[in-house]
mmCIF file of C-alpha atoms in Angstrom:
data_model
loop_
_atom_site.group_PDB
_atom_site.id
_atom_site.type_symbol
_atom_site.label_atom_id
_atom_site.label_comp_id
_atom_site.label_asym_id
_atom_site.label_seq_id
_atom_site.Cartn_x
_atom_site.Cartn_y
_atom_site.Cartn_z
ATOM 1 C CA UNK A 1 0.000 0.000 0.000
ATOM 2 C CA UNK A 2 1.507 3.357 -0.898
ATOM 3 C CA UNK A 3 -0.231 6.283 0.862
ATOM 4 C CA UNK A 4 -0.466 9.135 -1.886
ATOM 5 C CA UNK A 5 -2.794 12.260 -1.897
ATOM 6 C CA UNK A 6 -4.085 13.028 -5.849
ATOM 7 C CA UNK A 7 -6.000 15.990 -6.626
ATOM 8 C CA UNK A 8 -9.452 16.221 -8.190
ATOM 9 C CA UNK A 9 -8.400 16.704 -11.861
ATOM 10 C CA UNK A 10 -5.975 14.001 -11.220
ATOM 11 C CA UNK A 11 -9.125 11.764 -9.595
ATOM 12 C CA UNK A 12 -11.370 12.503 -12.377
ATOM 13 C CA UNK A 13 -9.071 11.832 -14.996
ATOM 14 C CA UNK A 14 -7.864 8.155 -13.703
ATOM 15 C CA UNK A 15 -11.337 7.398 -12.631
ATOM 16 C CA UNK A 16 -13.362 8.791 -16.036
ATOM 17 C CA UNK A 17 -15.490 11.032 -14.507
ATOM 18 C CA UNK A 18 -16.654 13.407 -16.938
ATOM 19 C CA UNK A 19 -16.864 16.585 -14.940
ATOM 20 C CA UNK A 20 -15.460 18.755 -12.282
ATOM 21 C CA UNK A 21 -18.689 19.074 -10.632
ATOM 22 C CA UNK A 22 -19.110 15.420 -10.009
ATOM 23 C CA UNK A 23 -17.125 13.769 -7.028
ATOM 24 C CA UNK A 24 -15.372 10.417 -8.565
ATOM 25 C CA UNK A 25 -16.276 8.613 -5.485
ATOM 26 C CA UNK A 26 -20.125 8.625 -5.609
ATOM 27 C CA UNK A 27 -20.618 10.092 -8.918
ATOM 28 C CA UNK A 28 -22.470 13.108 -7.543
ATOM 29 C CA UNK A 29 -22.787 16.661 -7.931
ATOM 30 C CA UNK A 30 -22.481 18.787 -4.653
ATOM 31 C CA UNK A 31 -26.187 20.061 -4.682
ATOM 32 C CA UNK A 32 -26.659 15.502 -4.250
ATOM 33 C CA UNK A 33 -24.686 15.781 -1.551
ATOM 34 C CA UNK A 34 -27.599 16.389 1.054
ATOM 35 C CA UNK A 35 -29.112 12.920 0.590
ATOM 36 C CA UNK A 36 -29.023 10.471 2.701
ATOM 37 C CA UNK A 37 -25.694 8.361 2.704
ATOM 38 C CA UNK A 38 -28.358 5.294 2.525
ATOM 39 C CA UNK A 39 -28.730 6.813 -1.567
ATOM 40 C CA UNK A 40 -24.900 6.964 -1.995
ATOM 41 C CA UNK A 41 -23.333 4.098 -3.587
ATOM 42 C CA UNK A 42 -19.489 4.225 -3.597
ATOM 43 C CA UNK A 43 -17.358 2.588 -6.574
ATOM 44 C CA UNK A 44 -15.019 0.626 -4.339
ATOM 45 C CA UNK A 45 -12.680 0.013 -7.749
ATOM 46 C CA UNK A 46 -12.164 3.930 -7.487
ATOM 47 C CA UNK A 47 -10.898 3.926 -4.170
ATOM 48 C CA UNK A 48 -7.677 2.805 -4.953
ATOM 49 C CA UNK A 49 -6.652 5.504 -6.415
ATOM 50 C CA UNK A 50 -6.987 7.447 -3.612
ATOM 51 C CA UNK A 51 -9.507 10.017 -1.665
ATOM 52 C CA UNK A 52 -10.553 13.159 -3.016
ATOM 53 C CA UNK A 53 -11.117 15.768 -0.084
ATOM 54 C CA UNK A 54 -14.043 17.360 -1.785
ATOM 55 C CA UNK A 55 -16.784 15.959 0.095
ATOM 56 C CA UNK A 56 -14.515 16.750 3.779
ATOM 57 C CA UNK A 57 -14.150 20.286 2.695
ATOM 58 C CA UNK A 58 -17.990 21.734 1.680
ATOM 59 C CA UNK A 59 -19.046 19.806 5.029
ATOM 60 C CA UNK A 60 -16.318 21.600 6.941
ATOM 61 C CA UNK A 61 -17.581 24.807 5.415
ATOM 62 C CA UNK A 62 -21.303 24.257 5.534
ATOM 63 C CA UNK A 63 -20.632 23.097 9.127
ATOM 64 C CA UNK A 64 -18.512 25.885 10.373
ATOM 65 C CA UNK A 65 -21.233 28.348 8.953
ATOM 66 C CA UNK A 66 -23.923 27.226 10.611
ATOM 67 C CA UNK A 67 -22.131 27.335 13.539
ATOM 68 C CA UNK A 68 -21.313 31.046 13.249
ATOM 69 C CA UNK A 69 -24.878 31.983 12.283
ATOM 70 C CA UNK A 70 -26.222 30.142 15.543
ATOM 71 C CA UNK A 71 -23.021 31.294 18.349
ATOM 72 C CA UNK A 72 -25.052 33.800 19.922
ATOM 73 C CA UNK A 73 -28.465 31.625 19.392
ATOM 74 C CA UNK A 74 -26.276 29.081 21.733
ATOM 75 C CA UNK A 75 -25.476 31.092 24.444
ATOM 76 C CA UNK A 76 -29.215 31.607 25.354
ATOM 77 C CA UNK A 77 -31.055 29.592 28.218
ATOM 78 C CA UNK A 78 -32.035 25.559 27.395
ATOM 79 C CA UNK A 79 -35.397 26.803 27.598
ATOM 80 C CA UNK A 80 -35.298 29.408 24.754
ATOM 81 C CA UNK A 81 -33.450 27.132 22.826
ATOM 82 C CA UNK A 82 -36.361 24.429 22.822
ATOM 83 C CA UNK A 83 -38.528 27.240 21.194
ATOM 84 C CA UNK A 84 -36.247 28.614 19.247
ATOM 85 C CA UNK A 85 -38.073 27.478 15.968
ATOM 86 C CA UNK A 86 -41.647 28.781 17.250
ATOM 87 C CA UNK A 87 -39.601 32.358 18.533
ATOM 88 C CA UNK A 88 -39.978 34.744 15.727
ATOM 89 C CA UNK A 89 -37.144 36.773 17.161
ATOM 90 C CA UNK A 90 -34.843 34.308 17.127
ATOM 91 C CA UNK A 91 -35.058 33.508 13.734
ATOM 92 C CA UNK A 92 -34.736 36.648 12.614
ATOM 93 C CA UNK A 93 -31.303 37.212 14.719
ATOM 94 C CA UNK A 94 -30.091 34.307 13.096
ATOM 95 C CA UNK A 95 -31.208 35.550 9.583
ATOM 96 C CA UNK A 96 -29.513 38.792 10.248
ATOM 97 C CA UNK A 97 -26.532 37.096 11.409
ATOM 98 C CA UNK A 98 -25.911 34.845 8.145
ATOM 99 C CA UNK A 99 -26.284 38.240 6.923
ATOM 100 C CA UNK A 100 -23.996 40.010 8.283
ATOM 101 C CA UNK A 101 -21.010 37.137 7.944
ATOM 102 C CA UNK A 102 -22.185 36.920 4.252
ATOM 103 C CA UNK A 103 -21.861 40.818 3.565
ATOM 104 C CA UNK A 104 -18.322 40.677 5.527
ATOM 105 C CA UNK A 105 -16.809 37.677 3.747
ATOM 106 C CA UNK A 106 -18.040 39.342 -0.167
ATOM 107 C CA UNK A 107 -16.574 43.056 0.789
ATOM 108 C CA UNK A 108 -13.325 41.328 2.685
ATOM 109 C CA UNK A 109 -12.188 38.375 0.640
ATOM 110 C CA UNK A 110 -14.370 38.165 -2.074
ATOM 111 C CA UNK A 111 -16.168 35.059 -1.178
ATOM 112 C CA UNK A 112 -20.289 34.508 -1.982
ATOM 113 C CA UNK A 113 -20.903 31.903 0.810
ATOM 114 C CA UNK A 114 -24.071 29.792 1.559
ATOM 115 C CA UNK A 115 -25.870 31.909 -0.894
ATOM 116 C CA UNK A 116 -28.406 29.784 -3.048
ATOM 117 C CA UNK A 117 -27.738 29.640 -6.740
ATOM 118 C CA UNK A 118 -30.656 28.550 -9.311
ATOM 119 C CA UNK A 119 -30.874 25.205 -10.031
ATOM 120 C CA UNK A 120 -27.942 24.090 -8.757
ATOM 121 C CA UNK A 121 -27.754 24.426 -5.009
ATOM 122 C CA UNK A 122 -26.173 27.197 -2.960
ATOM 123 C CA UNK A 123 -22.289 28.680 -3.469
ATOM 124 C CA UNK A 124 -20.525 26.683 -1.346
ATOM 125 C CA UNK A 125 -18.843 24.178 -3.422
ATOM 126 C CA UNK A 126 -15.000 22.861 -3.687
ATOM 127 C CA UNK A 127 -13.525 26.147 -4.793
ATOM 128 C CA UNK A 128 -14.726 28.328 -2.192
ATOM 129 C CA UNK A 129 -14.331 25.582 0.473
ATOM 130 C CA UNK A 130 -10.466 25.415 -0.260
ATOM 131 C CA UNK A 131 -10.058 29.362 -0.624
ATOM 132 C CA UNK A 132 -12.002 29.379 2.892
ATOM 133 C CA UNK A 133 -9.623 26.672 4.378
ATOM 134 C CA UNK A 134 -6.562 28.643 3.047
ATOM 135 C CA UNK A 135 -6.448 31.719 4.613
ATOM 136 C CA UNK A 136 -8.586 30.036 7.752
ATOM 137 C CA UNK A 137 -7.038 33.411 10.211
ATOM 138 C CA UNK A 138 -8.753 36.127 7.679
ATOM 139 C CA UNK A 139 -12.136 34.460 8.531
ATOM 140 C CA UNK A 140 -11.582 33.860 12.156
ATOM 141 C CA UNK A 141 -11.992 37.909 12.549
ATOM 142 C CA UNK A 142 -15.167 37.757 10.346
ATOM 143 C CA UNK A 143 -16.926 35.303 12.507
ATOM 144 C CA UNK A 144 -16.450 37.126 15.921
#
C-alpha cells in the first residue's frame, strides 16, 4: 500500500469522470450531496486511487457556517433554545446574522458563501471551500 494524496483533476481523470462538478467517489454533484448516505453508492474500484477531499471540505464549510450563524443563538437559556423554531425573534437574529457574515466575507475576501444559486444548489462548493480553508485566520476575525 503506498499512501499518496491526488487531486481532483488528477481523480477525475484516472477514474473517467466526466466533470469537475461530479465527485469520482459517488458520482455526484455537490447540490446531491444532502441525501441520505443510505442513496450513496461508492465505486469501491475507485478507491484505490486514492480520496478526493471534496466531500470533507464543503461539510467543513457548511458546518462551520452554521455554527457562526447560531453562536449567539447558543449562548441563550435551554429553555429558549427548545422554542427557538416557534420564537420569531430568534429567527430573525439568526437571519440577520448569516447576513452580516455573508456581507463581511463578499466586501473582505471576495467570497459569496451559503448563498443559493438557481438550479444548482447554494455557493458553497470545492472552490470556495479550499479558498475558505486557506487563509482560515482572515475568517476567524469575520466570525467574531
Amino acid at each position: 500500500m503506498k499512501l499518496t494524496m491526488i487531486d481532483g483533476k488528477v481523480s477525475n481523470a484516472i477514474t473517467g469522470t466526466a466533470s469537475n462538478w461530479h465527485c469520482s467517489i459517488c458520482g455526484k454533484k455537490k447540490s446531491q450531496f444532502s441525501t441520505s448516505s443510505k442513496e450513496r453508492t461508492v465505486n469501491e474500484e475507485v478507491l484505490k486511487f486514492g480520496i478526493s477531499p471534496l466531500h470533507a471540505r464543503i461539510r467543513f464549510l457548511e458546518y462551520f457556517l452554521h455554527l457562526a450563524y447560531d453562536l449567539k443563538y447558543r449562548s441563550l437559556p435551554d429553555n429558549a433554545k427548545r422554542s427557538a423554531c416557534k420564537n420569531k425573534e430568534l429567527i430573525e437574529m439568526r437571519a440577520s446574522e448569516k447576513q452580516r457574515i455573508q456581507k463581511d466575507f463578499k466586501q473582505q475576501t471576495g467570497l459569496n458563501i451559503d448563498q443559493p444559486l438557481v438550479g444548482y444548489g447554494s455557493t458553497n462548493d470545492g472552490n470556495t471551500a479550499r479558498r475558505f480553508l486557506n487563509i482560515m485566520k482572515k475568517h476567524q476575525k469575520l466570525l467574531e
